[in-house]
CSV table of C-alpha atoms in Angstrom, one decimal:
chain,number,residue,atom,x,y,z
P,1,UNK,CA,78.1,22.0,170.8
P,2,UNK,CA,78.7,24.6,173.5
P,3,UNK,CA,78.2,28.5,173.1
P,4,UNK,CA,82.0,29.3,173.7
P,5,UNK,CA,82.6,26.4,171.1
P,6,UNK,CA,80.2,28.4,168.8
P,7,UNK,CA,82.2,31.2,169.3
P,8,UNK,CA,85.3,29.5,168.7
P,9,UNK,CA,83.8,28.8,165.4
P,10,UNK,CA,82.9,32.0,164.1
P,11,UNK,CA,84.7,34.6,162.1
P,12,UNK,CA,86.9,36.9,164.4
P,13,UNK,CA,85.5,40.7,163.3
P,14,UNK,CA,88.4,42.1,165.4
P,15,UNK,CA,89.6,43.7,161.9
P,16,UNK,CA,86.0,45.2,161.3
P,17,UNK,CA,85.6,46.6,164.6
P,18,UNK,CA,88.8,48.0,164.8
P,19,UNK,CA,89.7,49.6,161.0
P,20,UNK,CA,87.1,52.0,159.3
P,21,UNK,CA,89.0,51.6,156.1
P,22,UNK,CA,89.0,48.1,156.4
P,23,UNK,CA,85.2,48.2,156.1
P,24,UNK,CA,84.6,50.3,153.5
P,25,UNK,CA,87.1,48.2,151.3
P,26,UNK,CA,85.6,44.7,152.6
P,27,UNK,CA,82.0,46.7,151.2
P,28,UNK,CA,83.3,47.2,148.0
P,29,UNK,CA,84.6,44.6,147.3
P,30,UNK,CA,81.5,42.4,148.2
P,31,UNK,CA,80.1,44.5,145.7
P,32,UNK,CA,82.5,44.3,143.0
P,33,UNK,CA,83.0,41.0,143.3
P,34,UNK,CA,79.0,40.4,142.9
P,35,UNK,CA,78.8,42.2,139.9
P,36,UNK,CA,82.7,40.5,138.6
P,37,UNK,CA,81.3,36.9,139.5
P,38,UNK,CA,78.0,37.9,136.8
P,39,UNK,CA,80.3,38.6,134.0
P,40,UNK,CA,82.8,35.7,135.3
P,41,UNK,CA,79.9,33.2,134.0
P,42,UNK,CA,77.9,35.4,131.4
P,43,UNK,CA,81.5,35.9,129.0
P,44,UNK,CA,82.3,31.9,128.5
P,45,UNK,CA,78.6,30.7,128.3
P,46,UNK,CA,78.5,33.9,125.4
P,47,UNK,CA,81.8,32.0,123.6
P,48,UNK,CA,79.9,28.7,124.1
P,49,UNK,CA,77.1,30.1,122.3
P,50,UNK,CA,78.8,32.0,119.6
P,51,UNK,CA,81.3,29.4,118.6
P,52,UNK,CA,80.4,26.0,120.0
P,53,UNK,CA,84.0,25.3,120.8
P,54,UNK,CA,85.7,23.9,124.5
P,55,UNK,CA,88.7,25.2,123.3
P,56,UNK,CA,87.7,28.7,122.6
P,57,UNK,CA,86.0,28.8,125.7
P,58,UNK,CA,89.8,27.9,127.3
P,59,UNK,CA,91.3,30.5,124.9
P,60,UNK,CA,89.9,33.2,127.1
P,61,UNK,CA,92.6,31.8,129.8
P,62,UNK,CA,95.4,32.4,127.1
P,63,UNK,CA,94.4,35.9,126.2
P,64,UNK,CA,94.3,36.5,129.8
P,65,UNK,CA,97.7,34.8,130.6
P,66,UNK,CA,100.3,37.4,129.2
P,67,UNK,CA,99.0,40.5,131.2
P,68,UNK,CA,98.6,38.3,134.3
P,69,UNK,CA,102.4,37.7,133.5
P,70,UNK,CA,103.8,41.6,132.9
P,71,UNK,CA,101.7,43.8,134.4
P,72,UNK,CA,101.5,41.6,137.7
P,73,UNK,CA,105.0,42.2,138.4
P,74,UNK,CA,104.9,45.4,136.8
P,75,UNK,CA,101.9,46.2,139.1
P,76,UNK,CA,103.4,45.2,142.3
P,77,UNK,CA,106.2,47.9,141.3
P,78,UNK,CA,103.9,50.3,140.8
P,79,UNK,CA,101.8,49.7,144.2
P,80,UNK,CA,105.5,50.1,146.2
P,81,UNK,CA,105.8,53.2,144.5
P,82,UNK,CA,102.5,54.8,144.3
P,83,UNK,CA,99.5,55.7,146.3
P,84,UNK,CA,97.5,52.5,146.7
P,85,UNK,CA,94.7,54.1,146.9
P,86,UNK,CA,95.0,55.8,143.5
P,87,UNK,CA,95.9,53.0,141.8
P,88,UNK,CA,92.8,51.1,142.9
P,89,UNK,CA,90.1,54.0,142.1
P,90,UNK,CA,91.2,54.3,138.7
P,91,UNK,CA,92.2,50.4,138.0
P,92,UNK,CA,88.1,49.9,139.5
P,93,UNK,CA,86.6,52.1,137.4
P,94,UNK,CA,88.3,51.0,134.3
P,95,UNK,CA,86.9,48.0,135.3
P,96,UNK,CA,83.5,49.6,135.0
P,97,UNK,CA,84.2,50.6,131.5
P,98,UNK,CA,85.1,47.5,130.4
P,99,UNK,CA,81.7,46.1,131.6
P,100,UNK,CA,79.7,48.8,129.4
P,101,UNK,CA,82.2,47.5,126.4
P,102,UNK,CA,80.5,44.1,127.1
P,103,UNK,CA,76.9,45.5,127.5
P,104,UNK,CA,77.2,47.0,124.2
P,105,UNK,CA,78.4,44.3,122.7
P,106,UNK,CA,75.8,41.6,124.1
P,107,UNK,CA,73.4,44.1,122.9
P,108,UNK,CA,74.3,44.3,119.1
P,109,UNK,CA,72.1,42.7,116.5
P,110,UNK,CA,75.5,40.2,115.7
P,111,UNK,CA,77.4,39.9,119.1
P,112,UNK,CA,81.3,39.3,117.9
P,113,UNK,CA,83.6,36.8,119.8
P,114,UNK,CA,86.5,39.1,119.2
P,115,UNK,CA,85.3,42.0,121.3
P,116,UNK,CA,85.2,39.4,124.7
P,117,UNK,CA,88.8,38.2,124.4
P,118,UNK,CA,89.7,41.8,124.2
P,119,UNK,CA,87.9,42.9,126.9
P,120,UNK,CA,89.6,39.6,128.6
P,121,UNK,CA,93.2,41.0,128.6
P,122,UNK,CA,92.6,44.3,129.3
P,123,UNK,CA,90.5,43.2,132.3
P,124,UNK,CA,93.4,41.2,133.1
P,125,UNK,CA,95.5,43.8,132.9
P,126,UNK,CA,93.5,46.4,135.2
P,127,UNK,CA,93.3,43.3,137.6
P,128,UNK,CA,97.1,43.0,137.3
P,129,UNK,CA,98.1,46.4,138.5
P,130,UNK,CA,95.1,46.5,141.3
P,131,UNK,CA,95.4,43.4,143.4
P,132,UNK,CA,99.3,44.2,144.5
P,133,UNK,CA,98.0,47.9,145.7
P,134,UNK,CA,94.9,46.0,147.1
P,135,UNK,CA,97.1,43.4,148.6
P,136,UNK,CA,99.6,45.4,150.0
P,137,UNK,CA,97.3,48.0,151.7
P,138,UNK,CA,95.7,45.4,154.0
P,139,UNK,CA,98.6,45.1,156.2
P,140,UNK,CA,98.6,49.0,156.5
P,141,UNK,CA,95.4,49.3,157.7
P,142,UNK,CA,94.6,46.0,159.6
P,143,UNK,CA,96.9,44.9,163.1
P,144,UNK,CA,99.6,42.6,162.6
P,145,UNK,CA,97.7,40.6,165.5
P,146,UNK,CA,94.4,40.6,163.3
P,147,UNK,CA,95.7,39.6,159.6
P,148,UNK,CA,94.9,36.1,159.8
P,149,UNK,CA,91.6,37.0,160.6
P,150,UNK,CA,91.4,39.9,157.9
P,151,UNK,CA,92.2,37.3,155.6
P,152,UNK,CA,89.3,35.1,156.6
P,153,UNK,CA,87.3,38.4,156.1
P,154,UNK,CA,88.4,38.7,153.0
P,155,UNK,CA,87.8,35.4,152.0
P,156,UNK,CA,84.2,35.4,153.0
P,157,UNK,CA,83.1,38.5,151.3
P,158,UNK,CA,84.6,36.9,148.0
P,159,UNK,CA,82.8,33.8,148.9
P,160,UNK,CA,79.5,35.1,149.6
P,161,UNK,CA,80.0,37.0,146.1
P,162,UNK,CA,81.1,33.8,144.5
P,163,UNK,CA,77.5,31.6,145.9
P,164,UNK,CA,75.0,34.7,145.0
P,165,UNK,CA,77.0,35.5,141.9
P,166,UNK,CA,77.0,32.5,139.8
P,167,UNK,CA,74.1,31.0,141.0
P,168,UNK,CA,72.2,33.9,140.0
P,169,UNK,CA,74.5,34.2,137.0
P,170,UNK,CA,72.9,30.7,135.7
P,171,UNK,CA,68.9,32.3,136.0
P,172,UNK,CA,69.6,35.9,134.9
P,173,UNK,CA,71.8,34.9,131.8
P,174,UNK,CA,68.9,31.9,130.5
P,175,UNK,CA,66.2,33.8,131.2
P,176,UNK,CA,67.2,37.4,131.2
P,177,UNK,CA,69.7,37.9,128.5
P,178,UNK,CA,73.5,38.9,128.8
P,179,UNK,CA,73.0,42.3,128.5
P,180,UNK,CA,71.4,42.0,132.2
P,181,UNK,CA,74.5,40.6,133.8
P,182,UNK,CA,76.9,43.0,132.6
P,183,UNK,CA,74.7,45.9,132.9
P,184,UNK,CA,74.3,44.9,136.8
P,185,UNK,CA,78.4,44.1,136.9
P,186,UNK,CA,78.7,48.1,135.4
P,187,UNK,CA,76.1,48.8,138.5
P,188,UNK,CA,78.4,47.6,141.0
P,189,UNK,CA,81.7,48.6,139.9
P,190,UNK,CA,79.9,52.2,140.1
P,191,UNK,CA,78.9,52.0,143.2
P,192,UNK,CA,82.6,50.2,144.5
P,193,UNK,CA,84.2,53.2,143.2
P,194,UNK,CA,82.2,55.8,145.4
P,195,UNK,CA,82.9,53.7,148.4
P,196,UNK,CA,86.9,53.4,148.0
P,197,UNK,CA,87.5,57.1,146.8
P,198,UNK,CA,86.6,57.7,150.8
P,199,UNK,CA,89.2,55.6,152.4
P,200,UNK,CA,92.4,57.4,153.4
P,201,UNK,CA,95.1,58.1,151.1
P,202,UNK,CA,98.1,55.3,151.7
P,203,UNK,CA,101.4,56.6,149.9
P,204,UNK,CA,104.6,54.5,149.3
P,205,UNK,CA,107.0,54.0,152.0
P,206,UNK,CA,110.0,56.3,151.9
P,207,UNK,CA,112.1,53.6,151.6
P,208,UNK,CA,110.2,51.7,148.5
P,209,UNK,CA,112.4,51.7,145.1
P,210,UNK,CA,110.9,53.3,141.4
P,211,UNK,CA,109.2,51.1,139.7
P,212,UNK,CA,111.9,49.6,137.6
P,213,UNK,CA,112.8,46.5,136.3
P,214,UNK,CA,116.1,46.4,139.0
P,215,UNK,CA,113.2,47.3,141.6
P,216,UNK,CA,111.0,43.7,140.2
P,217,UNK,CA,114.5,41.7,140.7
P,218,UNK,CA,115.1,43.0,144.1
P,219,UNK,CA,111.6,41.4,144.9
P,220,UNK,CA,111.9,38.6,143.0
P,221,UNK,CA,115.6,37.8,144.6
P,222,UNK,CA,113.7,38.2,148.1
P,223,UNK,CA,110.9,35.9,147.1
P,224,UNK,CA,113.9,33.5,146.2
P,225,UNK,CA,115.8,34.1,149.6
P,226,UNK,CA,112.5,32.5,151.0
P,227,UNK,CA,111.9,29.0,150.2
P,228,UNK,CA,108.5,28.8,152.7
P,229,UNK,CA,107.5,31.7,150.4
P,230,UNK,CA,108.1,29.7,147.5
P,231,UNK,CA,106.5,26.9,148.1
P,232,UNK,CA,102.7,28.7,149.0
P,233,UNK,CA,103.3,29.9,145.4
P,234,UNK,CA,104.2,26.6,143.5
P,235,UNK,CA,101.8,24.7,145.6
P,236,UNK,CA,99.2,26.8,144.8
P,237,UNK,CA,100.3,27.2,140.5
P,238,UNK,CA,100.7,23.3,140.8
P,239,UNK,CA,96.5,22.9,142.0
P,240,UNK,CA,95.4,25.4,139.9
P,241,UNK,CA,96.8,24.5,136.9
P,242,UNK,CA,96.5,21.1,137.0
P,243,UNK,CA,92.4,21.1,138.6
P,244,UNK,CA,91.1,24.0,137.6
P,245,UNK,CA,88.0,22.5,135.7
P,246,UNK,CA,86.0,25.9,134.8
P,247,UNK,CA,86.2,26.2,131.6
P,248,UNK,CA,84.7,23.0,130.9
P,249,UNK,CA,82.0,23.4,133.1
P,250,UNK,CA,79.6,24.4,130.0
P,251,UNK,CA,80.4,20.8,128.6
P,252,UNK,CA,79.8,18.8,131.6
P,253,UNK,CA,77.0,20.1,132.6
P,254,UNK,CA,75.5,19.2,129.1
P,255,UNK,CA,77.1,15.5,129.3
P,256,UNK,CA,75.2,14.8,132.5
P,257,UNK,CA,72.5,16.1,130.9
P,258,UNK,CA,71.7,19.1,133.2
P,259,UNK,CA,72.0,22.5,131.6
P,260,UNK,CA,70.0,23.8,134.5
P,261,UNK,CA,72.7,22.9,137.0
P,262,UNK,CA,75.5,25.2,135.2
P,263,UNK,CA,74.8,28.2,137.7
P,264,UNK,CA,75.1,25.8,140.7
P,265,UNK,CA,78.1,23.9,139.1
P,266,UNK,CA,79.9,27.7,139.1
P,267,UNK,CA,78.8,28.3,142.6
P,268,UNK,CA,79.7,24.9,144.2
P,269,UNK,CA,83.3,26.0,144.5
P,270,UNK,CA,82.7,29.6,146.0
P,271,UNK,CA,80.0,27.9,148.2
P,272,UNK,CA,82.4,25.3,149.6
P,273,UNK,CA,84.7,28.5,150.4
P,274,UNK,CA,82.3,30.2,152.4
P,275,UNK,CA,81.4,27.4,154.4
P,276,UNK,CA,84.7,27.2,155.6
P,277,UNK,CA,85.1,31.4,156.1
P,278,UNK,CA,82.0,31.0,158.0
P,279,UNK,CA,83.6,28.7,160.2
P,280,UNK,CA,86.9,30.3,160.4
P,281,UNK,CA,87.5,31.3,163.8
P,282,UNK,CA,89.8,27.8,164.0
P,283,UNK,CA,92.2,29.2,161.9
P,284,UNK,CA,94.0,31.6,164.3
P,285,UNK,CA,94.6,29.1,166.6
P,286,UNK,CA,96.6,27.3,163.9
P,287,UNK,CA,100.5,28.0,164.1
P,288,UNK,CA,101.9,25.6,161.1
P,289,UNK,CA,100.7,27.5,157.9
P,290,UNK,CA,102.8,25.8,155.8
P,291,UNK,CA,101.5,22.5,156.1
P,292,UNK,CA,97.7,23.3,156.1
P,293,UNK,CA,98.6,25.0,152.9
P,294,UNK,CA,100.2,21.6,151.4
P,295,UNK,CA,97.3,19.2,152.9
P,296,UNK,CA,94.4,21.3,151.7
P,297,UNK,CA,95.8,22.0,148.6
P,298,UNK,CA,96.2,18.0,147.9
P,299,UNK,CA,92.8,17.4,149.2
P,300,UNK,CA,91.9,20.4,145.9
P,301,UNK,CA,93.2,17.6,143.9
P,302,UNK,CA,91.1,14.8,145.1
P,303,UNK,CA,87.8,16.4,145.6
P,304,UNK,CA,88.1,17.7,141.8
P,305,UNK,CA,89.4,14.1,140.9
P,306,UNK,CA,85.9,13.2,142.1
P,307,UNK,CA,83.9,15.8,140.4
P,308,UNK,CA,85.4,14.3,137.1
P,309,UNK,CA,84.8,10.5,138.4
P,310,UNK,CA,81.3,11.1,139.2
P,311,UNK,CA,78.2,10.2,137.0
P,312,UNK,CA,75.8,12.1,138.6
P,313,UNK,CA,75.4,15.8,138.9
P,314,UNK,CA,74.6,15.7,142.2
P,315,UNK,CA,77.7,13.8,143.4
P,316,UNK,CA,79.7,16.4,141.0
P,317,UNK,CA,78.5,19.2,142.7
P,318,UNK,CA,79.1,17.6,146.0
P,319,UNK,CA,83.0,17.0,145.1
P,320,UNK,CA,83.0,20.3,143.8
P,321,UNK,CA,81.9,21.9,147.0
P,322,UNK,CA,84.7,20.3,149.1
P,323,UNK,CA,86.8,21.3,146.4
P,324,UNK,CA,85.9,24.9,147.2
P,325,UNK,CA,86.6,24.1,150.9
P,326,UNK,CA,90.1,23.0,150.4
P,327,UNK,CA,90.9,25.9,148.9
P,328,UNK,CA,89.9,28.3,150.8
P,329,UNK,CA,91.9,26.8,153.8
P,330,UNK,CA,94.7,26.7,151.9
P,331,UNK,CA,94.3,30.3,150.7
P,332,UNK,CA,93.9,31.6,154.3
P,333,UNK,CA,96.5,30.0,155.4
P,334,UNK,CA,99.3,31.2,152.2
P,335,UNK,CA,97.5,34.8,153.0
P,336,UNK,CA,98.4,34.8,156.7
P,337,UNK,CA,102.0,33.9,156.1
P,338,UNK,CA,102.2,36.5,152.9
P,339,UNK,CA,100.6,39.3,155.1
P,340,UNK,CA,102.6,38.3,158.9
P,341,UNK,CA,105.9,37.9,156.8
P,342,UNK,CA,106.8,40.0,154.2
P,343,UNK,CA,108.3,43.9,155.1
P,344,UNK,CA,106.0,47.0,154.1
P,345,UNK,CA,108.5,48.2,151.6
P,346,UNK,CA,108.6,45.0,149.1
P,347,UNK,CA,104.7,44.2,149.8
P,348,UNK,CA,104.0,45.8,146.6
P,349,UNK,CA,105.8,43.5,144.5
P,350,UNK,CA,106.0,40.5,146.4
P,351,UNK,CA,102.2,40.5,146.0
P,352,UNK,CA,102.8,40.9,142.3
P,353,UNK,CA,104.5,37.5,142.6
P,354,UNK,CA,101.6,36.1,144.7
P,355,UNK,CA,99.3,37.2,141.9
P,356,UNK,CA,101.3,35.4,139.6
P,357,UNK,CA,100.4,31.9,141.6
P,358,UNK,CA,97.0,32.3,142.3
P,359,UNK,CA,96.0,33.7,138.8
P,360,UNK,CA,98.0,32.4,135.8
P,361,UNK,CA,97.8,29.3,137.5
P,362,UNK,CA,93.8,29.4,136.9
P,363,UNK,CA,94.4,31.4,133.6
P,364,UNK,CA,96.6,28.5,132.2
P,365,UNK,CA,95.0,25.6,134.0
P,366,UNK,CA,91.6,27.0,132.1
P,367,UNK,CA,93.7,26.3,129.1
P,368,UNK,CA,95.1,23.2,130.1
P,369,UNK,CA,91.2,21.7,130.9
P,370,UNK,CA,90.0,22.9,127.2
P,371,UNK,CA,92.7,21.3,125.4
P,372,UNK,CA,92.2,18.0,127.0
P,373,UNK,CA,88.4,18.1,126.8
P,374,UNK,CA,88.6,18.4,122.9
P,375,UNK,CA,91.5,15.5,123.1
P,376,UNK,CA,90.4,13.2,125.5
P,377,UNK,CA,87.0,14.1,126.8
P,378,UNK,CA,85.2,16.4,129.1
P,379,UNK,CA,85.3,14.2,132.1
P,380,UNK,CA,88.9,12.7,132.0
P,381,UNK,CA,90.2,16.1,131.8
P,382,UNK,CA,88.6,16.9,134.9
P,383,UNK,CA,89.5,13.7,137.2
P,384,UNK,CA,92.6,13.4,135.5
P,385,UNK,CA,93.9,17.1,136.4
P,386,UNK,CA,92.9,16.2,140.1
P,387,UNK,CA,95.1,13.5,140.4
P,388,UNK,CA,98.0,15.0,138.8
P,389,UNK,CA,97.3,17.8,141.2
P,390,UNK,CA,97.1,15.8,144.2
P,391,UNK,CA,100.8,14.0,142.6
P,392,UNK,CA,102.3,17.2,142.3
P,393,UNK,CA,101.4,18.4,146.0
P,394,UNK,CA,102.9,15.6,147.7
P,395,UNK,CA,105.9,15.9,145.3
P,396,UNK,CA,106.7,19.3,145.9
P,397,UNK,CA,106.0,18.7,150.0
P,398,UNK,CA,108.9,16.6,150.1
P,399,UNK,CA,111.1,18.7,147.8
P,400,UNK,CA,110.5,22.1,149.9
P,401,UNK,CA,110.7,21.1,153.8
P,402,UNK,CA,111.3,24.3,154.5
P,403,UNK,CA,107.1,25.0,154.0
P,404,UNK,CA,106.3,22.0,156.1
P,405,UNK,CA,108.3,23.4,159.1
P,406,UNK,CA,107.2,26.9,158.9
P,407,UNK,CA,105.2,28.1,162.0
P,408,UNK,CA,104.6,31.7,162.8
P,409,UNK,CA,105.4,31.2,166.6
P,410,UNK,CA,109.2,31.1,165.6
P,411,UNK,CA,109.3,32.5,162.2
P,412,UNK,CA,112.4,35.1,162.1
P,413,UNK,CA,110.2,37.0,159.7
P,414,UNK,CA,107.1,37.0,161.4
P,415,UNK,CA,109.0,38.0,165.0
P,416,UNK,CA,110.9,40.9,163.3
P,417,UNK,CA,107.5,42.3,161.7
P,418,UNK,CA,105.8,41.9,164.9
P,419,UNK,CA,108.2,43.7,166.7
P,420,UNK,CA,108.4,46.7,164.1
P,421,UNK,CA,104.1,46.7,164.5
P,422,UNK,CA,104.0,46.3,168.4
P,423,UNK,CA,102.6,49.8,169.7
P,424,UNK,CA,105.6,51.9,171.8
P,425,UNK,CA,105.9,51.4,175.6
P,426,UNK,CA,103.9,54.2,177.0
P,427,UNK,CA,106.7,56.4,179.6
P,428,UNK,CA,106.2,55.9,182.8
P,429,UNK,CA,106.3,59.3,185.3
């Protein structure tokens, strides 16, 4: 492999170089994201323990489900309307209270079960109102030019939070306690806060609407107006519903007879992820978005088909590394045409929307895998959700060809942005 291949290879850092804000959020939210990813595998491994039940483990996907639902939308309102930067501070350190709530609670003579579904929704509901603002302020502060590769950015420092999180999730929770990993998250949602307060204020557009339930139609009727649009979002609710196979990760871990392995299990997929953010310098030379959405997301399907197919935990967390690759390819690729696409005034709540596809589908899917591990069995309801996954991609490919023609060469969307971003012509004499 040549050097200038090499290169070609690499992440582009045109984004870091070029936007200070841009830095200090990608810092906090590596950080963040550490300390999230600690609590993300502590909370069901603590349900697992206190009740002994698959299906209670999934149930922290339903208490998680309705917020996702309202205060996504209602969120996205909010972020077109307010400063984004408010709304993250505060949303961020609520966050941080909601880790001491767990702390407390893992400390207690009797831990409860009810506290951690509690703590659940509201999470969910803090999460809900943050990721639009978060979303939405990216374009703002990142060149049209560069958001492709700000969204590989991004990607990677939730990747590299997702390997080192879980994985050391696994050691500190057996051998530690619980207590230690949600006292580290509070850690890191302390020191995320200090880092965002500095970034520059980012208030709404003078032509954003009050956040209104008329103002969540208008977005929702533009979403509608845009079928490409549409189908990053049901591609992406059809994988993760259907082979999402966290929540039973507990269970198969002790059916192949390898408790030790549960840490990896929960990093294979943020590992796979990385690998390809790592490596993502190919993905600005990449024009059709749409269809390297709707190939990696059936690929999803088939490497989690495997996971469940496999015998051996080594093969499992092989399938469930590519799995993690697939992925993130397909979640660069939605990003990019989300970020190159949609106008500055309805970012706000058409990332609302997105949130809605890449989070209840997870939240529900976790459900989905519970329920039929308790029916049919840990292992079918992992190969069988991959290849209704993989099904459902292909199906929806041939319903919405509007996705499969996309390419942001011609895109009227992306050429009218473009042209609202591109810097004035500098007067000549």
């Amino acid at each position: 492999m040549t050097s200038d291949t090499l290169r070609g290879l690499l992440p582009d850092l045109a984004p870091w170089r070029a936007s200070r804000d841009f830095r200090r959020l990608w810092i906090s939210g590596l950080i963040s994201n550490f300390g999230s990813f600690l609590t993300f595998v502590a909370v069901p491994v603590q349900v697992k323990e206190l009740t002994g039940s698959a299906a209670a483990v999934g149930a922290i996907g339903a208490v998680e489900l309705v917020p996702l639902v309202v205060f996504g939308l209602y969120g996205g309102a909010l972020a077109d309307a307010l400063d984004k930067r408010t709304l993250i501070v505060w949303t961020e350190a609520g966050q941080g209270l909601l880790s001491a709530a767990l702390l407390v609670n893992a400390l207690l003579p009797g831990p409860a079960v009810w506290p951690l579904y509690v703590v659940a929704a509201l999470s969910a509901v803090l999460f809900s109102v943050q990721r639009p603002a978060l979303d939405s302020l990216w374009p703002r502060i990142v060149a049209h030019e560069h958001l492709p590769a700000a969204t590989a950015l991004n990607a990677l420092r939730w990747t590299v939070g997702g390997v080192a999180g879980p994985a050391l999730a696994g050691i500190v929770v057996a051998y530690a306690g619980l207590g230690w990993a949600y006292g580290a998250d509070l850690l890191t949602f302390v020191v995320s806060v200090a880092l965002v307060v500095r970034i520059a204020s980012s208030p709404a557009a003078h032509e954003a609407a009050k956040p209104s339930l008329r103002a969540i139609a208008e977005g929702a009727r533009y979403a509608w107006s845009r079928k490409e649009l549409l189908g990053t979002y049901a591609v992406d609710l059809a994988a993760m519903f259907l082979a999402m196979p966290l929540a039973v990760l507990p269970f198969l871990a002790d059916e192949l007879d390898a408790e030790w392995a549960l840490g990896l299990m929960y990093a294979t997929v943020p590992a796979g992820a990385m690998l390809v953010s790592l490596t993502s310098g190919w993905t600005s030379r990449v024009h059709r978005h749409g269809r390297a959405v709707v190939v990696s997301a059936a690929l999803w399907g088939v490497a989690i088909a495997g996971a469940g197919f496999a015998g051996n935990v080594w093969l499992v967390l092989l399938c469930l590394t590519l799995a993690g690759a697939c992925d993130m390819v397909s979640g660069i690729f939605r990003g990019a045409m989300w970020n190159q696409t949609i106008p500055d005034e309805l970012r706000g709540r058409l990332a609302g929307i997105e949130l809605l596809s890449y989070s209840v589908g997870p939240t529900v899917g976790q459900v989905r895998s519970g329920g039929f591990a308790a029916w049919l069995g840990v292992r079918t309801s992992v190969w069988s959700g991959g290849v209704l996954c993989a099904a459902a991609v292909g199906l929806l490919a041939l319903c919405l060809p509007g996705l499969m023609r996309y390419d942001v060469r011609t895109d009227e969307h992306a050429q009218r942005l473009r042209e609202q971003r591109a810097p004035a012509p500098v007067a000549e004499g």
